[in-house]
Tab-separated table of C-alpha atoms in Angstrom:
chain	number	residue	atom	x	y	z
Q	2	PHE	CA	35.697	14.740	-11.548
Q	3	PHE	CA	36.942	11.244	-9.837
Q	4	ALA	CA	40.006	13.222	-8.522
Q	5	ARG	CA	38.141	15.625	-6.603
Q	6	ILE	CA	36.630	13.076	-4.458
Q	7	VAL	CA	37.648	12.524	-1.390
Q	8	ALA	CA	39.716	9.140	-1.339
Q	9	GLU	CA	38.015	7.311	1.237
Q	10	ASP	CA	34.737	8.199	-0.441
Q	11	ARG	CA	36.321	6.658	-3.881
Q	12	PRO	CA	36.035	3.447	-3.926
Q	13	GLY	CA	32.365	3.535	-3.398
Q	14	VAL	CA	31.564	5.307	-6.273
Q	15	GLU	CA	33.747	3.879	-8.384
Q	16	ALA	CA	31.393	0.604	-7.227
Q	17	ALA	CA	28.736	2.750	-7.894
Q	18	VAL	CA	29.526	3.110	-11.272
Q	19	ALA	CA	30.947	0.277	-12.349
Q	20	ARG	CA	27.368	-1.913	-10.496
Q	21	THR	CA	25.422	0.501	-13.173
Q	22	ILE	CA	26.931	-0.125	-16.722
Q	23	ALA	CA	26.919	-3.987	-15.239
Q	24	THR	CA	23.783	-4.066	-14.641
Q	25	GLY	CA	21.642	-1.135	-15.952
Q	26	GLU	CA	20.197	0.136	-12.732
Q	27	GLU	CA	20.116	3.429	-12.227
Q	28	PHE	CA	23.322	5.174	-10.095
Q	29	ALA	CA	22.382	6.904	-7.008
Q	30	HIS	CA	25.385	7.510	-3.965
Q	31	GLU	CA	26.054	10.327	-1.848
Q	32	PHE	CA	30.036	11.132	-1.616
Q	33	ARG	CA	32.729	13.875	-0.544
Q	34	MET	CA	34.243	15.727	-2.924
Q	35	ASN	CA	37.032	19.039	-2.869
Q	36	HIS	CA	35.796	21.908	-4.416
Q	37	PRO	CA	38.245	23.775	-5.674
Q	38	THR	CA	36.838	27.115	-4.573
Q	39	ARG	CA	34.439	25.676	-1.624
Q	40	GLY	CA	36.326	23.368	0.078
Q	41	LEU	CA	34.952	20.066	1.340
Q	42	ARG	CA	31.234	19.446	0.118
Q	43	TRP	CA	29.030	16.816	0.087
Q	44	ILE	CA	27.324	15.511	-3.772
Q	45	ALA	CA	24.270	13.262	-4.259
Q	46	GLY	CA	24.095	12.301	-7.805
Q	47	ARG	CA	21.780	10.166	-9.673
Q	48	ALA	CA	22.596	8.780	-13.268
Q	49	ARG	CA	21.326	6.251	-15.742
Q	50	LEU	CA	22.699	4.288	-18.647
Q	51	VAL	CA	21.223	6.264	-22.053
Q	52	PRO	CA	22.741	4.906	-25.426
Q	53	ASN	CA	24.140	6.913	-28.207
Q	54	ASP	CA	24.393	7.101	-31.831
Q	55	ASP	CA	26.936	5.066	-32.663
Q	56	GLY	CA	25.936	1.979	-30.484
Q	57	GLY	CA	27.403	2.573	-27.167
Q	58	VAL	CA	25.907	4.481	-23.999
Q	59	SER	CA	27.021	7.012	-21.435
Q	60	MET	CA	25.430	7.924	-18.119
Q	61	LEU	CA	23.759	11.211	-18.452
Q	62	GLY	CA	22.230	12.427	-14.960
Q	63	LEU	CA	22.652	15.100	-11.965
Q	64	ASN	CA	25.302	16.200	-8.946
Q	65	TRP	CA	24.192	18.563	-6.795
Q	66	ASP	CA	25.498	20.032	-3.287
Q	67	ILE	CA	23.513	18.526	0.054
Q	68	THR	CA	26.279	19.622	2.009
Q	69	GLU	CA	23.989	21.467	4.176
Q	70	HIS	CA	21.406	18.855	4.448
Q	71	ARG	CA	24.662	16.452	5.751
Q	72	GLU	CA	25.287	19.489	8.546
Q	73	ARG	CA	21.703	19.790	9.594
Q	74	GLU	CA	20.829	16.221	10.032
Q	75	ALA	CA	24.353	16.140	11.662
Q	76	ALA	CA	22.753	18.602	13.692
Q	77	LEU	CA	19.489	16.477	14.446
Q	78	ARG	CA	21.731	13.519	15.409
Q	79	ALA	CA	23.787	15.516	17.907
Q	80	ALA	CA	20.211	16.906	19.400
Q	81	LYS	CA	18.418	13.324	19.497
Q	82	GLU	CA	21.565	12.322	21.828
Q	83	ARG	CA	21.311	14.880	24.209
Q	84	THR	CA	17.590	14.452	24.226
Q	85	GLN	CA	18.047	10.598	24.831
Q	86	THR	CA	20.973	11.996	27.926
Q	87	THR	CA	18.863	13.932	29.271
Q	88	LEU	CA	15.651	11.846	29.750
Q	89	GLU	CA	18.062	9.110	30.723
Q	90	LEU	CA	19.488	11.798	33.981
Q	91	LEU	CA	15.373	12.797	33.942
Q	92	THR	CA	14.594	9.318	34.732
Q	93	ARG	CA	17.962	8.547	36.924
Q	94	ALA	CA	16.630	11.843	39.152
Q	95	GLU	CA	13.025	11.286	39.247
Q	96	GLU	CA	14.548	7.629	41.619
Q	97	ALA	CA	14.160	9.523	44.146
Q	98	ALA	CA	11.345	11.683	43.258
Q	99	ARG	CA	8.347	11.066	46.061
Q	100	VAL	CA	6.159	8.045	45.397
Q	101	GLY	CA	2.750	7.379	47.211
Q	102	ALA	CA	1.005	4.520	47.120
Q	103	PHE	CA	-2.457	3.269	47.072
Q	104	VAL	CA	-4.708	-0.165	48.218
Q	105	ASP	CA	-8.095	-0.234	47.222
Q	106	ARG	CA	-9.840	-3.445	47.783
Q	107	LEU	CA	-13.171	-3.395	45.075
Q	108	ASP	CA	-14.326	-6.180	47.066
Q	109	ARG	CA	-15.347	-4.116	50.434
Q	110	GLU	CA	-16.955	-0.859	50.715
Q	111	ASP	CA	-14.149	1.689	51.986
Q	112	ALA	CA	-11.623	-0.436	51.314
Q	113	LEU	CA	-9.045	2.526	50.164
Q	114	VAL	CA	-5.466	3.065	51.881
Q	115	TRP	CA	-4.282	5.940	50.910
Q	116	SER	CA	0.250	6.237	51.460
Q	117	ASP	CA	1.439	9.527	53.680
Q	118	THR	CA	3.314	10.716	50.362
Q	119	LEU	CA	0.044	10.321	48.381
Q	120	PHE	CA	-1.786	13.179	50.722
Q	121	ASP	CA	0.994	15.329	50.213
Q	122	LEU	CA	1.166	14.409	46.376
Q	123	LEU	CA	-2.387	15.358	45.497
Q	124	ALA	CA	-2.677	17.939	48.735
Q	125	VAL	CA	-5.644	16.359	50.162
Q	126	PRO	CA	-5.462	16.375	54.258
Q	127	ARG	CA	-4.142	13.478	55.797
Q	128	ASP	CA	-7.692	13.249	58.930
Q	129	ARG	CA	-10.270	13.402	55.864
Q	130	PRO	CA	-11.543	10.365	55.538
Q	131	LEU	CA	-10.947	8.275	52.232
Q	132	ARG	CA	-13.861	7.634	49.948
Q	133	ARG	CA	-13.179	5.878	46.243
Q	134	GLY	CA	-14.980	9.524	45.013
Q	135	ASP	CA	-11.395	11.048	46.771
Q	136	ALA	CA	-8.862	10.127	43.988
Q	137	PHE	CA	-10.449	11.372	41.081
Q	138	GLU	CA	-11.563	14.637	42.373
Q	139	VAL	CA	-8.088	16.360	42.775
Q	140	PHE	CA	-8.032	15.950	38.232
Q	141	PRO	CA	-9.820	17.502	35.691
Q	142	ALA	CA	-13.202	16.511	35.091
Q	143	ALA	CA	-11.840	15.534	31.271
Q	144	VAL	CA	-9.015	13.636	32.775
Q	145	GLN	CA	-11.490	12.030	35.945
Q	146	ALA	CA	-13.363	10.288	32.576
Q	147	MET	CA	-10.210	9.282	31.266
Q	148	LEU	CA	-8.538	7.638	34.189
Q	149	LYS	CA	-11.926	5.753	34.918
Q	150	SER	CA	-11.627	4.403	31.377
Q	151	ALA	CA	-8.055	3.143	32.193
Q	152	VAL	CA	-9.719	1.296	36.090
Q	153	ALA	CA	-12.106	-0.255	33.759
Q	154	ARG	CA	-10.010	-1.296	31.251
Q	155	VAL	CA	-7.794	-2.827	34.383
Q	156	GLU	CA	-10.365	-4.532	35.854
Q	157	ARG	CA	-11.880	-5.720	32.294
Q	158	ASP	CA	-8.367	-6.902	31.196
Q	159	GLY	CA	-5.948	-7.853	34.035
Q	160	ALA	CA	-2.971	-5.616	32.603
Q	161	PRO	CA	-1.515	-3.092	34.341
Q	162	VAL	CA	-1.718	0.960	32.858
Q	163	GLU	CA	0.858	3.234	33.124
Q	164	ILE	CA	-0.557	7.117	32.262
Q	165	GLU	CA	0.780	10.553	32.462
Q	166	VAL	CA	-1.799	12.949	33.517
Q	167	PRO	CA	-2.574	16.605	34.824
Q	168	LEU	CA	-4.026	17.830	38.154
Q	169	LEU	CA	-6.183	20.864	39.580
Q	170	PRO	CA	-4.088	23.656	40.700
Q	171	ALA	CA	-3.819	23.757	44.271
Q	172	GLU	CA	-1.074	24.828	46.835
Q	173	GLY	CA	1.524	22.202	47.709
Q	174	ARG	CA	0.200	20.025	44.861
Q	175	ALA	CA	1.765	17.968	41.814
Q	176	ASP	CA	1.365	19.534	38.704
Q	177	TRP	CA	1.827	15.620	37.026
Q	178	VAL	CA	1.520	12.554	37.807
Q	179	ARG	CA	2.646	9.656	36.806
Q	180	MET	CA	-0.190	6.754	38.365
Q	181	TYR	CA	0.664	2.929	37.590
Q	182	PHE	CA	-2.464	0.876	38.533
Q	183	VAL	CA	-1.956	-2.897	39.240
Q	184	PRO	CA	-4.731	-5.298	39.465
Q	185	GLN	CA	-4.607	-7.865	41.464
Q	186	PHE	CA	-7.705	-11.085	40.469
Q	187	GLU	CA	-9.232	-14.032	42.996
Q	188	HIS	CA	-11.144	-16.613	41.266
Q	189	GLY	CA	-12.045	-15.106	37.469
Q	190	ARG	CA	-12.721	-11.813	39.442
Q	191	CYS	CA	-10.780	-8.318	40.117
Q	192	VAL	CA	-11.164	-8.161	43.807
Q	193	GLN	CA	-8.171	-5.126	44.096
Q	194	ILE	CA	-5.983	-2.483	42.725
Q	195	SER	CA	-2.857	-1.276	43.955
Q	196	GLY	CA	-0.058	1.033	42.833
Q	197	ALA	CA	1.501	3.804	42.678
Q	198	VAL	CA	1.387	7.881	42.413
Q	199	GLN	CA	4.280	9.891	41.421
Q	200	ASP	CA	5.717	13.294	41.278
Q	201	ILE	CA	6.248	13.957	37.656
Q	202	SER	CA	6.411	17.882	37.708
Q	203	VAL	CA	9.842	18.749	37.380
Q	204	ARG	CA	10.828	16.090	34.709
Q	205	LYS	CA	7.392	17.088	33.046
Q	206	ARG	CA	8.242	20.561	32.563
Q	207	LEU	CA	11.718	19.890	31.371
Q	208	GLU	CA	10.628	17.015	28.869
Q	209	LEU	CA	8.561	19.320	26.875
Q	210	GLU	CA	10.961	22.099	27.305
Q	211	VAL	CA	13.526	19.651	25.906
Q	212	VAL	CA	10.664	17.788	23.442
Q	213	ALA	CA	9.793	21.737	22.368
Q	214	ALA	CA	14.047	22.511	21.350
Q	215	ALA	CA	13.934	19.026	19.101
Q	216	ASP	CA	10.634	19.550	17.410
Q	217	ALA	CA	11.274	22.958	16.534
Q	218	GLU	CA	14.622	22.086	15.059
Q	219	ARG	CA	13.337	19.249	12.762
Q	220	GLU	CA	10.659	21.852	12.063
Q	221	ARG	CA	13.331	24.210	10.393
Q	222	ILE	CA	14.969	20.883	8.458
Q	223	GLY	CA	11.463	20.348	7.114
Q	224	ALA	CA	11.502	23.872	6.048
Q	225	ASP	CA	14.306	24.595	4.530
Q	226	LEU	CA	14.103	20.394	2.251
Q	227	HIS	CA	11.380	22.652	1.781
Q	228	ASP	CA	12.087	25.820	0.703
Q	229	ASP	CA	15.376	25.142	0.036
Q	230	LEU	CA	16.505	22.102	-2.082
Q	231	GLY	CA	12.873	21.747	-3.345
Q	232	GLN	CA	13.284	25.547	-4.956
Q	233	ILE	CA	16.177	24.352	-6.338
Q	234	LEU	CA	15.180	21.576	-7.460
Q	235	THR	CA	11.889	23.542	-9.069
Q	236	GLY	CA	14.210	25.684	-10.805
Q	237	LEU	CA	16.332	22.640	-12.781
Q	238	SER	CA	13.085	20.955	-13.664
Q	239	LEU	CA	11.588	23.782	-14.728
Q	240	GLN	CA	15.483	24.318	-16.739
Q	241	LEU	CA	15.384	21.236	-18.203
Q	242	HIS	CA	12.192	21.569	-19.394
Q	243	ALA	CA	13.388	24.273	-21.656
Q	244	PHE	CA	16.115	22.586	-23.366
Q	245	PHE	CA	13.351	19.466	-23.808
Q	246	ARG	CA	11.621	21.719	-26.359
Q	247	GLN	CA	14.391	22.613	-27.587
Q	248	VAL	CA	15.777	19.425	-28.569
Q	249	ARG	CA	12.437	18.199	-28.983
Q	250	ASP	CA	12.879	17.327	-32.612
Q	251	ASP	CA	16.468	15.289	-32.275
Q	252	ALA	CA	14.762	11.733	-30.821
Q	253	PRO	CA	17.975	10.815	-29.401
Q	254	LEU	CA	18.262	13.693	-27.647
Q	255	ALA	CA	14.681	14.207	-26.120
Q	256	GLU	CA	14.513	10.642	-24.934
Q	257	GLN	CA	17.916	11.791	-22.778
Q	258	ALA	CA	16.118	14.534	-21.700
Q	259	GLN	CA	12.709	13.146	-20.723
Q	260	GLY	CA	14.683	10.596	-18.870
Q	261	CYS	CA	16.160	13.224	-16.667
Q	262	GLU	CA	13.129	14.578	-16.086
Q	263	ALA	CA	11.816	11.928	-14.660
Q	264	THR	CA	14.689	11.390	-12.299
Q	265	LEU	CA	14.198	14.957	-11.152
Q	266	GLN	CA	10.215	14.319	-10.587
Q	267	ARG	CA	11.516	11.344	-8.414
Q	268	ALA	CA	14.157	13.435	-6.360
Q	269	ARG	CA	11.418	16.398	-5.923
Q	270	GLU	CA	8.936	13.834	-4.755
Q	271	ALA	CA	11.381	12.016	-2.265
Q	272	CYS	CA	11.997	16.509	-0.985
Q	273	ARG	CA	8.295	16.688	-0.083
Q	274	ARG	CA	7.815	13.456	1.839
Q	275	LEU	CA	10.773	13.715	3.435
Q	276	ALA	CA	10.229	18.056	3.843
Q	277	ARG	CA	6.153	16.792	5.324
Q	278	ALA	CA	7.554	14.233	7.421
Q	279	TYR	CA	9.280	16.912	9.265
Q	280	VAL	CA	6.842	18.949	9.638
Q	281	ALA	CA	3.753	18.484	12.129
Q	282	PRO	CA	0.546	20.519	11.918
Q	283	VAL	CA	1.019	24.581	12.700
Q	284	SER	CA	-2.460	25.162	14.322
Q	285	VAL	CA	-4.975	22.331	14.593
Q	286	GLU	CA	-7.301	24.068	11.313
Q	287	SER	CA	-4.155	22.076	9.655
Q	288	PHE	CA	-4.366	18.923	11.707
Q	289	GLU	CA	-7.235	17.235	8.410
Q	290	ALA	CA	-5.427	18.566	6.183
Q	291	MET	CA	-2.568	17.165	7.534
Q	292	LEU	CA	-3.543	13.401	8.012
Q	293	LEU	CA	-5.337	13.447	4.388
Q	294	GLN	CA	-1.680	13.904	3.180
Q	295	LEU	CA	-0.282	11.247	4.936
Q	296	ALA	CA	-2.507	8.416	3.995
Q	297	SER	CA	-1.588	10.096	0.648
Q	298	ASP	CA	1.603	9.262	0.806
Q	299	VAL	CA	0.924	5.283	1.527
Q	300	PRO	CA	2.345	3.151	-1.059
Q	301	ASP	CA	0.099	2.687	-4.238
Q	302	GLU	CA	-0.797	-1.021	-2.985
Q	303	ILE	CA	-2.297	0.304	0.793
Q	304	ARG	CA	-5.744	1.560	0.538
Q	305	CYS	CA	-5.225	4.256	3.479
Q	306	VAL	CA	-8.225	6.425	4.862
Q	307	VAL	CA	-9.346	9.136	7.260
Q	308	ARG	CA	-12.739	10.132	9.448
Q	309	ALA	CA	-12.442	12.357	11.436
Q	310	THR	CA	-16.447	13.525	13.304
Q	311	GLN	CA	-14.976	17.211	14.064
Q	312	PRO	CA	-12.090	17.943	11.580
Q	313	ARG	CA	-10.772	21.315	13.592
Q	314	PRO	CA	-12.076	21.177	17.648
Q	315	PRO	CA	-12.380	24.424	19.342
Q	316	LYS	CA	-9.794	25.163	22.090
Q	317	THR	CA	-7.271	22.601	21.339
Q	318	PRO	CA	-4.346	23.194	22.660
Q	319	VAL	CA	-1.523	22.947	19.397
Q	320	ASN	CA	0.564	20.757	20.820
Q	321	VAL	CA	-1.928	17.964	21.028
Q	322	ALA	CA	-2.404	18.552	17.522
Q	323	GLN	CA	0.640	18.257	16.692
Q	324	GLU	CA	1.880	15.287	18.809
Q	325	LEU	CA	-0.928	13.003	17.918
Q	326	PHE	CA	-0.061	13.856	14.206
Q	327	ARG	CA	3.571	12.623	15.395
Q	328	ILE	CA	1.911	8.916	17.001
Q	329	ALA	CA	-0.877	8.839	13.205
Q	330	GLN	CA	2.787	9.448	11.631
Q	331	GLU	CA	4.281	6.278	13.428
Q	332	ALA	CA	1.458	4.150	13.880
Q	333	VAL	CA	0.760	4.125	9.801
Q	334	SER	CA	4.980	3.560	9.571
Q	335	ASN	CA	4.279	0.382	11.331
Q	336	SER	CA	1.221	-0.387	9.718
Q	337	ILE	CA	3.473	-0.006	6.520
Q	338	ARG	CA	7.203	-2.396	7.498
Q	339	HIS	CA	5.445	-4.666	9.648
Q	340	SER	CA	1.194	-5.186	9.694
Q	341	ARG	CA	1.513	-6.667	5.720
Q	342	CYS	CA	-1.890	-4.920	5.309
Q	343	ARG	CA	-4.062	-4.206	3.398
Q	344	GLU	CA	-6.009	-1.285	4.349
Q	345	ILE	CA	-5.382	1.468	6.840
Q	346	ALA	CA	-7.837	3.677	8.690
Q	347	LEU	CA	-7.276	6.884	10.788
Q	348	ASP	CA	-10.526	8.071	12.623
Q	349	VAL	CA	-10.812	11.481	14.963
Q	350	ASP	CA	-13.754	11.137	17.116
Q	351	VAL	CA	-13.359	14.554	18.730
Q	352	THR	CA	-16.433	15.311	21.738
Q	353	ASP	CA	-16.726	18.009	24.794
Q	354	ASP	CA	-14.402	15.894	27.047
Q	355	ARG	CA	-11.994	14.202	25.272
Q	356	ILE	CA	-10.451	13.621	21.521
Q	357	GLU	CA	-9.885	9.561	20.360
Q	358	LEU	CA	-7.416	9.245	18.207
Q	359	LEU	CA	-8.207	5.660	16.306
Q	360	ALA	CA	-5.568	4.177	14.077
Q	361	ARG	CA	-6.333	0.850	12.492
Q	362	ASP	CA	-5.133	-1.941	9.633
Q	363	ASP	CA	-6.291	-5.773	8.097
Q	364	GLY	CA	-2.513	-6.837	9.087
Q	365	VAL	CA	-1.113	-9.649	10.707
Q	366	GLY	CA	-2.054	-8.370	14.644
Q	367	PRO	CA	-0.107	-8.515	17.938
Q	368	ARG	CA	1.037	-11.958	18.452
Q	369	PRO	CA	-0.483	-13.687	21.242
Q	370	GLY	CA	1.067	-13.740	24.432
Q	371	GLY	CA	4.026	-11.576	22.962
Q	372	ARG	CA	5.143	-9.072	24.427
Q	373	VAL	CA	3.865	-5.133	22.328
Q	374	GLY	CA	7.304	-2.958	22.553
Q	375	GLY	CA	10.208	-1.969	20.703
Q	376	VAL	CA	11.408	1.326	19.499
Q	377	GLY	CA	8.026	2.883	17.915
Q	378	LEU	CA	5.925	1.868	20.450
Q	379	THR	CA	7.853	3.448	23.143
Q	380	THR	CA	8.353	6.713	21.287
Q	381	MET	CA	4.312	6.577	20.729
Q	382	ARG	CA	3.622	5.963	24.325
Q	383	SER	CA	6.082	8.719	25.219
Q	384	ARG	CA	4.212	11.105	23.007
Q	385	ALA	CA	0.620	10.602	24.648
Q	386	ALA	CA	2.009	10.556	27.813
Q	387	ARG	CA	3.689	14.250	26.942
Q	388	ILE	CA	-0.178	15.573	26.422
Q	389	GLY	CA	-1.708	12.912	29.190
Q	390	GLY	CA	-2.991	11.221	26.796
Q	391	LEU	CA	-3.676	7.062	27.589
Q	392	LEU	CA	-2.407	5.073	24.293
Q	393	GLU	CA	-3.795	1.385	23.912
Q	394	ILE	CA	-2.824	-1.442	21.245
Q	395	ASP	CA	-5.116	-4.074	20.625
Q	396	PRO	CA	-5.744	-6.999	17.852
Q	397	ARG	CA	-8.443	-5.675	16.118
Q	398	PRO	CA	-11.198	-8.362	15.418
Q	399	GLY	CA	-11.102	-10.183	12.783
Q	400	GLY	CA	-7.440	-9.915	11.892
Q	401	GLY	CA	-4.788	-6.926	12.653
Q	402	THR	CA	-4.499	-4.084	14.770
Q	403	VAL	CA	-5.561	-1.132	16.622
Q	404	VAL	CA	-3.951	1.575	18.461
Q	405	ARG	CA	-5.802	4.269	20.054
Q	406	VAL	CA	-5.239	7.548	22.016
Q	407	THR	CA	-7.231	8.744	24.632
Q	408	VAL	CA	-6.717	12.628	25.523
Q	409	ALA	CA	-8.378	14.814	27.724
Q	410	ARG	CA	-9.358	18.255	26.717
Q	411	ASN	CA	-9.145	19.694	30.300
Q	412	GLU	CA	-8.449	23.063	30.253
């Protein structure tokens, strides 16, 4: 057996076996093996020590072929690298895109000023007198409500806000824009909001195509895990259970069979968790069910609850439900890994013009004055931006963190 293991992997396998013999811990290792007919294969091994009748011990376990899984993982990593490269190219390209600017003095009437490029981006005649309401009329009604909420947050908190939103269709008008609001305070009061509006229509279309391709590959891997490896493990479990029935009168063999069955059950559960992590809701109807499943996968020492005012909102695009689910996954993962929380709550609030996802925990919360960043939070912001959503991260009163995603239910 050891002679067939690839030479570079053999020391690692031998070290893992030695560690199991020395400590009694479960053997768990992945390695490459030269199969006599199928060539180079990736193998996963799980085993444990069991006592022999003569007082010695044996190592009893399972090995199974994970070559296809490894190949799919490599393909996914390559796809992610290509996606990152594409997004970096898109980021550099958008530096040359059209950008308009605005300044609005809040302490004066009709003090809104637009650059010429902003008139062009929004397809508003340059000779038109500007009013504050004009800036919102080019957006769908539901997006208007979300933008007004973002502006109110800028005035209240004094922190810049960045958001990507769609516009109402019109000849010569951008399809999507990135908006950046920066407040200016005097004597503790916000007196001016200035910022930039950038046409990201081309980047948004390309980004959505790239994301769709990556998500499709992710879904395929999840389905393969469930349909292929999951079925193999289920078949092994049935065979092992049948073997246990045959040897249940032989106490040592029965104990070994039960140990193997317990190990196999853990492998099946790990496979199911991996499959669920890769799969997003395939319909709006499955959104709440997958949130409930996400809550049930949280470690036992943490309580996770899901509440929804309207679990199956009508006329909600599937991609919105999928991105909201991925954001919920990331928020729950961040809470488990970083917050030291005891409880997580996921709330979905649906109204006629918006959907709001709220993820709260009772952990340590963000550091006062600290920068809110990291790969996970950047990913959540990116996903919210893809569906024209606004992501907000705040301390929770009494301790903890609140992640709020607001998405307009525009046509």
